[in-house]
CSV table of C-alpha atoms in Angstrom, one decimal:
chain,number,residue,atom,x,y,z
F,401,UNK,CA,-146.1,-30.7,18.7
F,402,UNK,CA,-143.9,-33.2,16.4
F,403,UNK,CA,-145.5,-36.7,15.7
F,404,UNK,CA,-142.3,-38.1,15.1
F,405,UNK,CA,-141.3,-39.7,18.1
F,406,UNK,CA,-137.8,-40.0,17.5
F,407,UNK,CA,-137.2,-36.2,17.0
F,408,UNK,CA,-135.6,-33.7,19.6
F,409,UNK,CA,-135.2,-30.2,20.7
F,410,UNK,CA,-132.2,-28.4,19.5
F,411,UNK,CA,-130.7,-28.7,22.8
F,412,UNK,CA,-130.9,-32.6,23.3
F,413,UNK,CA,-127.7,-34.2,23.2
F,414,UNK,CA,-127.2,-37.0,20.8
F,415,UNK,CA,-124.1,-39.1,21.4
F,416,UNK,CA,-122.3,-39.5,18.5
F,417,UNK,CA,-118.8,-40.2,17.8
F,418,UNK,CA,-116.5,-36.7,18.0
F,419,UNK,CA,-113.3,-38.2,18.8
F,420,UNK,CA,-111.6,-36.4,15.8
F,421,UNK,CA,-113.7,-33.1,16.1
F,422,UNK,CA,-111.0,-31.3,18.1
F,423,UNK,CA,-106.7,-32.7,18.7
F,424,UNK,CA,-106.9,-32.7,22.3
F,425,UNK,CA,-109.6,-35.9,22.1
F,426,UNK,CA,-107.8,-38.4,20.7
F,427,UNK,CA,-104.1,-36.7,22.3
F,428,UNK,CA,-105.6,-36.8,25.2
F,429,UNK,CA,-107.4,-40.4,25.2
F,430,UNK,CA,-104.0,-41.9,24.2
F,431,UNK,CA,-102.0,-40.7,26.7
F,432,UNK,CA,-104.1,-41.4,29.5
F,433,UNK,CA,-104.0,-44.7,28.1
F,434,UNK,CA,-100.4,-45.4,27.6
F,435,UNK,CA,-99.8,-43.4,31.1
F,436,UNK,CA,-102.0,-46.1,32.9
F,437,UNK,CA,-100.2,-48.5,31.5
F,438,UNK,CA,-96.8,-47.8,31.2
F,439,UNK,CA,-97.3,-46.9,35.2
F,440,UNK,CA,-98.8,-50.2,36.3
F,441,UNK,CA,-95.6,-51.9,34.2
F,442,UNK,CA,-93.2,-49.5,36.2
F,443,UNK,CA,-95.0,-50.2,39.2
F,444,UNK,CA,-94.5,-53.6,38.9
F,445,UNK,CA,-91.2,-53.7,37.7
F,446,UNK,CA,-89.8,-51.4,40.8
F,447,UNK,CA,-91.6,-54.0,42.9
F,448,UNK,CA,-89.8,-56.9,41.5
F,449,UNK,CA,-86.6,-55.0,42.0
F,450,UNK,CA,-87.5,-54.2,45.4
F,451,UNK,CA,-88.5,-58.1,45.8
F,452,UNK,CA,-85.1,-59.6,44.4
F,453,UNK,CA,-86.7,-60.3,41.5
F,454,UNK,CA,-87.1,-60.7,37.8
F,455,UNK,CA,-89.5,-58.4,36.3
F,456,UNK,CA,-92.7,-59.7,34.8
F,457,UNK,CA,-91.1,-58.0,30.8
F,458,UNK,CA,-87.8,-57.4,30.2
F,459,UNK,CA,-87.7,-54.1,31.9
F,460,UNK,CA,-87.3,-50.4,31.0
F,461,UNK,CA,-83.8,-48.7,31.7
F,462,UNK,CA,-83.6,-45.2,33.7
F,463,UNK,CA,-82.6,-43.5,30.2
F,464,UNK,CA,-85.8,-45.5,28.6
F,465,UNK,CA,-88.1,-44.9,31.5
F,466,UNK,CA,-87.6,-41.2,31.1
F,467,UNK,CA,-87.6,-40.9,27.2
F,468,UNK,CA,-91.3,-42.7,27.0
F,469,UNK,CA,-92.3,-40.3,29.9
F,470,UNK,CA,-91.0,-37.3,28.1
F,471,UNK,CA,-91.6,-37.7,24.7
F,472,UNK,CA,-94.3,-40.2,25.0
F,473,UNK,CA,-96.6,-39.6,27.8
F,474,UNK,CA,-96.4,-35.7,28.4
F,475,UNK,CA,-96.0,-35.4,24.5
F,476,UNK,CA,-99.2,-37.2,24.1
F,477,UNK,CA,-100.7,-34.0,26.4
F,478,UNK,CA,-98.5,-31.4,24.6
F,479,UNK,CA,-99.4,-32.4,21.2
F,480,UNK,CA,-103.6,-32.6,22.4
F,481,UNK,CA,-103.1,-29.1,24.1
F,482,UNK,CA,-101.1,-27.1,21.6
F,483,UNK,CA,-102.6,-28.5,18.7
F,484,UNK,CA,-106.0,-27.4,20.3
F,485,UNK,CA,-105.0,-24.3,21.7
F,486,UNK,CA,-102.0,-22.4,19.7
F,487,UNK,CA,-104.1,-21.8,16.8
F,488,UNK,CA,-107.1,-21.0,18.6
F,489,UNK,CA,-104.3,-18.4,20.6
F,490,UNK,CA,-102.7,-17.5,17.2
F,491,UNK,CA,-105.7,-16.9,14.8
F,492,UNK,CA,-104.3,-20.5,13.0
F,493,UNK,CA,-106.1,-22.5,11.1
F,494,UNK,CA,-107.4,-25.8,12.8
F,495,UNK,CA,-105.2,-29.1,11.3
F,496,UNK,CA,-108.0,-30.6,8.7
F,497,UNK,CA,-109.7,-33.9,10.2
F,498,UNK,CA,-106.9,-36.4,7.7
F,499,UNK,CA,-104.0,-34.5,8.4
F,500,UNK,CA,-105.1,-34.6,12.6
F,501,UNK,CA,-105.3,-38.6,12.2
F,502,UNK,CA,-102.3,-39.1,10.5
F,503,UNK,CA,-100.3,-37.4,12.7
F,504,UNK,CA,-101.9,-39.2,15.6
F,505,UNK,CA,-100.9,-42.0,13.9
F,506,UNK,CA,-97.5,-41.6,13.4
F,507,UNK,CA,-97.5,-40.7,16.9
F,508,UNK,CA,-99.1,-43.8,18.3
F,509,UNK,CA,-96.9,-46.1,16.3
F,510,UNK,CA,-93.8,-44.3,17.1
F,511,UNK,CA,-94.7,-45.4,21.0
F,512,UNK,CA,-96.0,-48.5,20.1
F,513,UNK,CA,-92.3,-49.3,18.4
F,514,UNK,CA,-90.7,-47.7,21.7
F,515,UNK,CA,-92.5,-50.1,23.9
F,516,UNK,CA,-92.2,-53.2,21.7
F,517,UNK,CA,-88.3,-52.3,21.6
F,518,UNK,CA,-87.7,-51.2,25.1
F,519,UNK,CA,-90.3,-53.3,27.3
F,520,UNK,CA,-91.0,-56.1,25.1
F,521,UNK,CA,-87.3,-57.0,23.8
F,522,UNK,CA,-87.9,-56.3,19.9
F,523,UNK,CA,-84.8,-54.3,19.7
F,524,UNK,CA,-85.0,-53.7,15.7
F,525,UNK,CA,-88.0,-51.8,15.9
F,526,UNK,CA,-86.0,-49.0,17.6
F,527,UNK,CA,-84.8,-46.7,14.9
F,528,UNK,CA,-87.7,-46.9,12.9
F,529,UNK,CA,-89.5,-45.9,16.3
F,530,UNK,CA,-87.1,-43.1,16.8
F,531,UNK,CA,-87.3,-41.6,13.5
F,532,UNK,CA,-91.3,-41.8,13.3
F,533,UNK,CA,-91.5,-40.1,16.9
F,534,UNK,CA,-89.0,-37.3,15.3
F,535,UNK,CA,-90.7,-36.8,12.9
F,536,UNK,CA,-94.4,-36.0,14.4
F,537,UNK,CA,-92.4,-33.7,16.8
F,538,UNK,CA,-91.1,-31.9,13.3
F,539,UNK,CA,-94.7,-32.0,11.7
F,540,UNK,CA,-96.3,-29.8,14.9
F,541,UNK,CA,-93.7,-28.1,15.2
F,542,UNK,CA,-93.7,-27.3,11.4
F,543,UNK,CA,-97.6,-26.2,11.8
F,544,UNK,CA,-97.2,-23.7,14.7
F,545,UNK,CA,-94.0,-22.3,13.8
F,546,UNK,CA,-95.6,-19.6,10.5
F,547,UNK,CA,-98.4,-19.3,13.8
F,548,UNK,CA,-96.3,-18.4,16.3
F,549,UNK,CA,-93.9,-16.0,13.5
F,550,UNK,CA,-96.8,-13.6,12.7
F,551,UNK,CA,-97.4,-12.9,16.1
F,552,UNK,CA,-94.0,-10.8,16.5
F,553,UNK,CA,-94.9,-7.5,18.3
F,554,UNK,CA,-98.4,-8.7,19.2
F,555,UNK,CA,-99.5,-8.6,22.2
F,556,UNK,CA,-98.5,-12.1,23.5
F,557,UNK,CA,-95.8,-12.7,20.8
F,558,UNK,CA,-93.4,-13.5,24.1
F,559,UNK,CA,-95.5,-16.3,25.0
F,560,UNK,CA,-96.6,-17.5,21.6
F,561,UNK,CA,-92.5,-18.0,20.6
F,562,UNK,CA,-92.1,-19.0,24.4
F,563,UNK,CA,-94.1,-22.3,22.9
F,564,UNK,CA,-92.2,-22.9,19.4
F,565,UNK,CA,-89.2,-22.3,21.5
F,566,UNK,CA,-89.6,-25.2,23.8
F,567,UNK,CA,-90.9,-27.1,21.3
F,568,UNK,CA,-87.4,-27.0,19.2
F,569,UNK,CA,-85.4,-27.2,22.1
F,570,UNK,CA,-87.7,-30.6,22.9
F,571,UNK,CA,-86.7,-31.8,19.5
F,572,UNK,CA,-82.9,-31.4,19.9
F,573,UNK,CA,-82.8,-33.4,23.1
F,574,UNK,CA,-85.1,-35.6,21.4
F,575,UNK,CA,-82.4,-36.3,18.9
F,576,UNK,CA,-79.4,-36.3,21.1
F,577,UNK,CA,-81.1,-38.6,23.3
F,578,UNK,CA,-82.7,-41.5,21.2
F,579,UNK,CA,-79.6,-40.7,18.3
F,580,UNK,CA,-76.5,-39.0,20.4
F,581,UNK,CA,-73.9,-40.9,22.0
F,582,UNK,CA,-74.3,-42.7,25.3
F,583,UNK,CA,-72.3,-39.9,27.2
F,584,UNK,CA,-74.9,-37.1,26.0
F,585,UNK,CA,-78.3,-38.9,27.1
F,586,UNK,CA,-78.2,-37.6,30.9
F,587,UNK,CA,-77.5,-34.3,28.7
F,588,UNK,CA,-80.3,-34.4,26.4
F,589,UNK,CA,-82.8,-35.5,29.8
F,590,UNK,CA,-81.8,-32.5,31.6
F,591,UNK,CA,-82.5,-30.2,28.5
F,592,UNK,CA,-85.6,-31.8,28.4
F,593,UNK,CA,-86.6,-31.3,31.9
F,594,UNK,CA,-85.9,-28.0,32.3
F,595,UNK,CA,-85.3,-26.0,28.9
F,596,UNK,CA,-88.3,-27.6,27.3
F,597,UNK,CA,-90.9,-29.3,29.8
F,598,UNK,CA,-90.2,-27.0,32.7
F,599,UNK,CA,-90.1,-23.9,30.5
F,600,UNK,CA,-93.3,-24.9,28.3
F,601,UNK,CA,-95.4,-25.3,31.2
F,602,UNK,CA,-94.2,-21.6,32.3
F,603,UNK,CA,-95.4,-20.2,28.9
F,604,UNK,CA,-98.7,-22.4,29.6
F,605,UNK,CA,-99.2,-20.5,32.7
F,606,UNK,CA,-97.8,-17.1,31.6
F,607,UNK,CA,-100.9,-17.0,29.4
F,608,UNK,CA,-103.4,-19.2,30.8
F,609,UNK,CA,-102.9,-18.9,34.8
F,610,UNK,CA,-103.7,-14.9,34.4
F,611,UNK,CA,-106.7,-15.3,32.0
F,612,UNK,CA,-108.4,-17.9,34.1
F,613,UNK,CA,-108.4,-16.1,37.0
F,614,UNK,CA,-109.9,-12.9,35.6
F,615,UNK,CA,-112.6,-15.1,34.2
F,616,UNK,CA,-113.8,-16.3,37.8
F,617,UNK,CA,-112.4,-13.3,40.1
F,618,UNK,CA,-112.4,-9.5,40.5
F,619,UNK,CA,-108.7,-9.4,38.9
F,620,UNK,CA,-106.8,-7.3,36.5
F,621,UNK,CA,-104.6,-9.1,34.4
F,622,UNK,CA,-100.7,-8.5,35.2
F,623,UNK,CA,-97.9,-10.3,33.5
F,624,UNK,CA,-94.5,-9.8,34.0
F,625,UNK,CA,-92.8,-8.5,30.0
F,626,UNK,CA,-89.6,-10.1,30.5
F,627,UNK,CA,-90.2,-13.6,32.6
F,628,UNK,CA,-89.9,-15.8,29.6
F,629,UNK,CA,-87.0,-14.3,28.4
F,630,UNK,CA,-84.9,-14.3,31.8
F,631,UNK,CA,-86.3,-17.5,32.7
F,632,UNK,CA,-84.8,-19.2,29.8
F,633,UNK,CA,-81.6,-17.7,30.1
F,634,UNK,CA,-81.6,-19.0,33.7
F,635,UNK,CA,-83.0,-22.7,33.3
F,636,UNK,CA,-80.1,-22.7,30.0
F,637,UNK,CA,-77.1,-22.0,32.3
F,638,UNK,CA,-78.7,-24.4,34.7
F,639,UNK,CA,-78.7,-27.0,31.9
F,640,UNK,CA,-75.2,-26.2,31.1
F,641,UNK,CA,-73.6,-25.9,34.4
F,642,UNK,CA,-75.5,-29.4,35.4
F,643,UNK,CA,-73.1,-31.4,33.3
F,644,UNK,CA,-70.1,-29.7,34.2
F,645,UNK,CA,-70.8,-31.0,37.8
F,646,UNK,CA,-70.7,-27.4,39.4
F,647,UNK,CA,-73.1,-28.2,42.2
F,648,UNK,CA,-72.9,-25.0,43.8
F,649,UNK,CA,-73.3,-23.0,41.0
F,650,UNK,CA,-76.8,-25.3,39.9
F,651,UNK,CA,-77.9,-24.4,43.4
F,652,UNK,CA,-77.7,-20.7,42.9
F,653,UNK,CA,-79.4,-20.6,39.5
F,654,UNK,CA,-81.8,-22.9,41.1
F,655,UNK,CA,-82.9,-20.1,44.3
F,656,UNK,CA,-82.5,-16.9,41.5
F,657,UNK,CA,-84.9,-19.7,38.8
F,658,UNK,CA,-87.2,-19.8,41.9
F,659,UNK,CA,-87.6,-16.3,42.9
F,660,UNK,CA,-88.1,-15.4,39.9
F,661,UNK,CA,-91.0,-17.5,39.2
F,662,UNK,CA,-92.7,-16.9,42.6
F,663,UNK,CA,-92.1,-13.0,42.0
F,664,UNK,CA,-93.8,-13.9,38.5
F,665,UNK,CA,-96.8,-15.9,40.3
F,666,UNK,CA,-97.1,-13.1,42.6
F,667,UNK,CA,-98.5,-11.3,40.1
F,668,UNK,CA,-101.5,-14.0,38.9
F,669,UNK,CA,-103.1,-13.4,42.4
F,670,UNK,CA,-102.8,-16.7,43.9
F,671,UNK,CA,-104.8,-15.7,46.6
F,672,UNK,CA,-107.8,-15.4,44.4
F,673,UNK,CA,-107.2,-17.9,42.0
F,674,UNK,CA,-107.5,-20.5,44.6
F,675,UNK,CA,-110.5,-19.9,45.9
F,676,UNK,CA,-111.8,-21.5,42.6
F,677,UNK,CA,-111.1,-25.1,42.2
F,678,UNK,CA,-110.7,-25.4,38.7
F,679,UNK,CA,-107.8,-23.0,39.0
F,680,UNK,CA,-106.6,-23.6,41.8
F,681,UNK,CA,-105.5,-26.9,40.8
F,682,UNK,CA,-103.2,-25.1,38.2
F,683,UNK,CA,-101.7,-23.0,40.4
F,684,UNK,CA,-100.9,-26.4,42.5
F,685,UNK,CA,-99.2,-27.6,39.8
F,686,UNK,CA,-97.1,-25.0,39.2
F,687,UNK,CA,-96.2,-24.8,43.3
F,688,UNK,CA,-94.7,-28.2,42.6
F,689,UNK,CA,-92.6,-26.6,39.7
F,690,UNK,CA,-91.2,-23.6,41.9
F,691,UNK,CA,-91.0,-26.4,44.6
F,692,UNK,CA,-88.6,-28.3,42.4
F,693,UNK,CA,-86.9,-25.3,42.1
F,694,UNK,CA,-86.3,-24.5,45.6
F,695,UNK,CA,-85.1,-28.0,46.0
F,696,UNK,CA,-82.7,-27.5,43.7
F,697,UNK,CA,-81.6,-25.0,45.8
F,698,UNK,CA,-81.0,-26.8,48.9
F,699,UNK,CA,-80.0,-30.2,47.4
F,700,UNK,CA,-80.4,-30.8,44.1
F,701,UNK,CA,-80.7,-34.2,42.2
F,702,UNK,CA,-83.1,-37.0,41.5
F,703,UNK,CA,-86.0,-36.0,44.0
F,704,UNK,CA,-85.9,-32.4,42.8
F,705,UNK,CA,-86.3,-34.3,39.1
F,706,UNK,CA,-89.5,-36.1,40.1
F,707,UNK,CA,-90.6,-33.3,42.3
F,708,UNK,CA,-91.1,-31.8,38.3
F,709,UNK,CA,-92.1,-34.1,36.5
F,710,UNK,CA,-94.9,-35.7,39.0
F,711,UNK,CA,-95.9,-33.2,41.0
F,712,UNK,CA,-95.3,-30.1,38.5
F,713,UNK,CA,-96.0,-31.6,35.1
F,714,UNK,CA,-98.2,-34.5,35.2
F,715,UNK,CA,-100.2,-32.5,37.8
F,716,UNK,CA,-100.2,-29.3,36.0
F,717,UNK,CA,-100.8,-31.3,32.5
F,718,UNK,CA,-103.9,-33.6,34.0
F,719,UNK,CA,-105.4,-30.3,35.8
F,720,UNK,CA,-105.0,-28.4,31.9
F,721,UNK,CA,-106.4,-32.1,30.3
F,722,UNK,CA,-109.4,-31.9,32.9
F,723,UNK,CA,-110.1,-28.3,32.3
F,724,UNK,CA,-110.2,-28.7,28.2
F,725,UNK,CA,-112.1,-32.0,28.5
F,726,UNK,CA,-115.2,-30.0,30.4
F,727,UNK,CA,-115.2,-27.0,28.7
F,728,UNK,CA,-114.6,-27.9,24.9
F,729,UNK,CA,-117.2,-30.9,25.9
F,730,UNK,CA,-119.7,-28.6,26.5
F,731,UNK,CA,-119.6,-29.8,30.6
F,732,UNK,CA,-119.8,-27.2,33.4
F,733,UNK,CA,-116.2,-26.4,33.8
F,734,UNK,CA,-116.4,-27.6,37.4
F,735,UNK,CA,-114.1,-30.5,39.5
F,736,UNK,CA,-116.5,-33.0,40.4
F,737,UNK,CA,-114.9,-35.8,42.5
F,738,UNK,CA,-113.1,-37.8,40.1
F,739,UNK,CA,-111.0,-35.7,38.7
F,740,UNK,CA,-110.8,-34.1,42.3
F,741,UNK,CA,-109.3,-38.0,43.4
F,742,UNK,CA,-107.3,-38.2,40.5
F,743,UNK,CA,-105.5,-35.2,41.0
F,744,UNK,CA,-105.1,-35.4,44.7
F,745,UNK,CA,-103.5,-39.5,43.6
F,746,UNK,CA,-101.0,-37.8,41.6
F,747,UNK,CA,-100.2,-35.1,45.0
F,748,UNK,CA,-99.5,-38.7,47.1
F,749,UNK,CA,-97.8,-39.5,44.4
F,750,UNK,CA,-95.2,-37.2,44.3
F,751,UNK,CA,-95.2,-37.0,47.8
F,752,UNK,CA,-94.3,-40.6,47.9
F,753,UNK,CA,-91.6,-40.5,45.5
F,754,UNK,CA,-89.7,-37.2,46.9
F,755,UNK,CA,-90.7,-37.0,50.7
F,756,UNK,CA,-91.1,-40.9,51.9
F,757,UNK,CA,-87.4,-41.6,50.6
F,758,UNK,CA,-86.1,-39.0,53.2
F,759,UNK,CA,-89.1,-39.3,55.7
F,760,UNK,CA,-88.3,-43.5,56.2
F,761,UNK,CA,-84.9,-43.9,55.1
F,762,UNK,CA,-84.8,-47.6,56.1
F,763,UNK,CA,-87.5,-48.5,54.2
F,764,UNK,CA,-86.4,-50.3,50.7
F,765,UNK,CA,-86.2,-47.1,48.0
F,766,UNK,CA,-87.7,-49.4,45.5
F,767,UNK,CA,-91.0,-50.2,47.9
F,768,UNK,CA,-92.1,-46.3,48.1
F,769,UNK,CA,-91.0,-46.0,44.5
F,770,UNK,CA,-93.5,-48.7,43.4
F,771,UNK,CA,-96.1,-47.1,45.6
F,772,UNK,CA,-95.7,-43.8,43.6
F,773,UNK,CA,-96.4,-45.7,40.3
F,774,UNK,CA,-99.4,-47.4,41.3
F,775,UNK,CA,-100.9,-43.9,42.4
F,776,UNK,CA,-100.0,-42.3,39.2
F,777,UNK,CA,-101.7,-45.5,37.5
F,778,UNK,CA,-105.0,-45.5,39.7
F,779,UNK,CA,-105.0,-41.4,39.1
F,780,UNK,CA,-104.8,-42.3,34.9
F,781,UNK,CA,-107.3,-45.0,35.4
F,782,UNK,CA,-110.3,-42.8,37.1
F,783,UNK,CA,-109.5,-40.1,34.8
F,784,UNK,CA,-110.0,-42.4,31.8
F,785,UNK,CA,-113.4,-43.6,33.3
F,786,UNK,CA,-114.7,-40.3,34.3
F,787,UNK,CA,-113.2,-38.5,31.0
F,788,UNK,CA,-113.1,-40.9,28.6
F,789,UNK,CA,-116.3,-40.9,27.4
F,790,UNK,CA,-116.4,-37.2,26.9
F,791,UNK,CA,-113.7,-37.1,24.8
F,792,UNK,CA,-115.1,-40.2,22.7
F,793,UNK,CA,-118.9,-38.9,23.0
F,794,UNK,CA,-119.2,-35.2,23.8
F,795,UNK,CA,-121.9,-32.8,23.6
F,796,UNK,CA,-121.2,-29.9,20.8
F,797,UNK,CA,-120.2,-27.0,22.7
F,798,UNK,CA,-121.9,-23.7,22.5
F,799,UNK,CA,-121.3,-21.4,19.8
F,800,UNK,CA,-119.0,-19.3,21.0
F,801,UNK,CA,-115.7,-21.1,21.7
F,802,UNK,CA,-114.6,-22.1,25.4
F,803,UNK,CA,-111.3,-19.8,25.8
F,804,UNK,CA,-107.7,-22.4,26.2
């Protein structure tokens, strides 16, 4: 036995800071952050509208509210997970240690200039904002791209182009909406939505929905070869046909968008994969996206838009978050009931904002649109409690990698 009191066995855990060992740490921390934030500011702000009055800041626009969501919030996520992931998927090499922080950097300012312009009234920090935020989308992109490229006629080169495919359709409604002309921003949103948010998430699960459940469950793996392909085709005519105001012909690509991806998720085994929590909280999320879907079907328009991007992505994305936190933190990759309550906030959530408007149709929009924010907000807040200190103080994981 050691005299020295202060040593350890080789399987003590010593906190230390790790917050720049792996991307998704410090991707993730911030935008649970800024989500938590920027949700209690919308929340209030819908309340004051709903009240008759002013707003505590200046107040975001529609067009503003969904740019920091999209590019700022989720791309928080999206950065953490493919920069974590995709080389990991790819046989990349990992982004060295200064390189990681200075693109988080140029990240985080980019936002920070977005919310100083937008919420807080400094209106020539804008285009400096813009371009930074740009340009971090160019630099990931940039370092997946050669990644994604050699993996042509692998086995998974669909889904690894699927990736770098929404990725660069991200960055051209990231242009055409922060530097287009007002009459393409709605444009740019819905190319967002569907042709890079919607459509990255199905490449997410194309991979990841499949591998998960064969981890955890007498399954075979079973993908279908050409759902990316046909998939994008479909949610690009939706995006075109959208504009043109051809309602009829948005719902039809929205029921064949929807079969298609339920014929797809037939395939992963749902019936198994739920059984285990961890996954079947993915498969949840992507219910909400084929929900959207079938909404868009029957009546498309704003609450099949936040059907997606509350109940789909931000589900799908914290349920992803949760499951990388655990594992590459060397944690039992099991929901304990935090990150159970955080994820069932964000299902009120989105039941709030899509069903509650139609449910109690005298009831002030603005009220139940406040309520959703606040949920979101408390969901970001637990998870930072619960996760933050993993991804600020983690154990080192095991020697062999956790799969992403």
């Amino acid at each position: 036995m050691s005299d020295n009191p202060v040593e350890t066995s080789k399987n003590a855990f010593t906190p230390r800071t790790e917050l720049w060992r792996e991307p998704y740490r410090a991707f993730f921390g911030f935008g649970s952050l800024y989500a938590l934030g920027f949700f209690v500011l919308w929340g209030l702000q819908l309340r004051a509208w709903a009240l008759g009055v002013d707003p505590p800041a200046p107040g975001l626009g529609i067009a503003q509210h969904a740019h920091i969501v999209i590019w700022g919030i989720v791309g928080a996520y999206v950065f953490g997970f493919a920069l974590t992931a995709y080389p990991k998927q790819n046989d990349g090499p990992s982004l060295p240690k200064r390189l990681l922080q200075g693109l988080w950097a140029l990240f985080v300012t980019a936002q920070a200039g977005l919310v100083a312009a937008w919420i807080f009234g400094f209106g020539s920090l804008l285009t400096p904002a813009l371009l930074l935020e740009t340009a971090a989308y160019v630099l990931l992109f940039s370092y997946l791209a050669p990644m994604g490229i050699r993996q042509i006629g692998q086995r998974l080169w669909v889904q690894a182009l699927g990736v770098l495919v929404a990725l660069a359709t991200g960055i051209i409604a990231l242009v055409l909406h922060g530097f287009g002309p007002p009459t393409l921003q709605w444009a740019a949103v819905h190319l967002a939505l569907w042709n890079y948010l919607l459509f990255l998430i199905a490449s997410f699960v194309y991979r990841l929905l499949p591998f998960f459940t064969s981890r955890v469950c007498d399954y075979e793996m079973n993908r279908g070869r050409f759902f990316l392909p046909v998939l994008w085709v479909l949610l690009l005519a939706k995006t075109l046909v959208v504009p043109a105001g051809s309602e009829l012909a948005s719902r039809a690509i929205d029921a064949a968008a929807f079969a298609w991806c339920f014929a797809e998720w037939v395939r992963y085994a749902p019936g198994l994969g739920v059984r285990v929590p961890m996954v079947s909280v993915l498969h949840l999320g992507w219910c909400w996206v084929m929900g959207a879907l079938a909404l868009g079907a029957i009546n498309p328009g704003i609450l099949q838009i936040h059907m997606l991007t509350v109940g789909g992505v931000v589900g799908f994305l914290m349920a992803i978050s949760t499951r990388v936190s655990l594992g590459h933190g060397g944690r039992p990759i099991v929901l304990g009931k935090a990150a159970i309550a955080a994820i069932v906030l964000v299902q009120f959530a989105t039941l709030a904002r899509v069903l509650a408007p139609t449910l109690l149709p005298d009831v002030n929009a603005y009220q139940l649109y406040h309520v959703s924010a606040h949920l979101l907000a408390l969901a970001f807040l637990i998870w930072v409690i619960r996760f933050g200190p993993i991804l600020v103080l983690a154990k080192i994981p095991p020697k062999k990698e956790c799969p992403v």
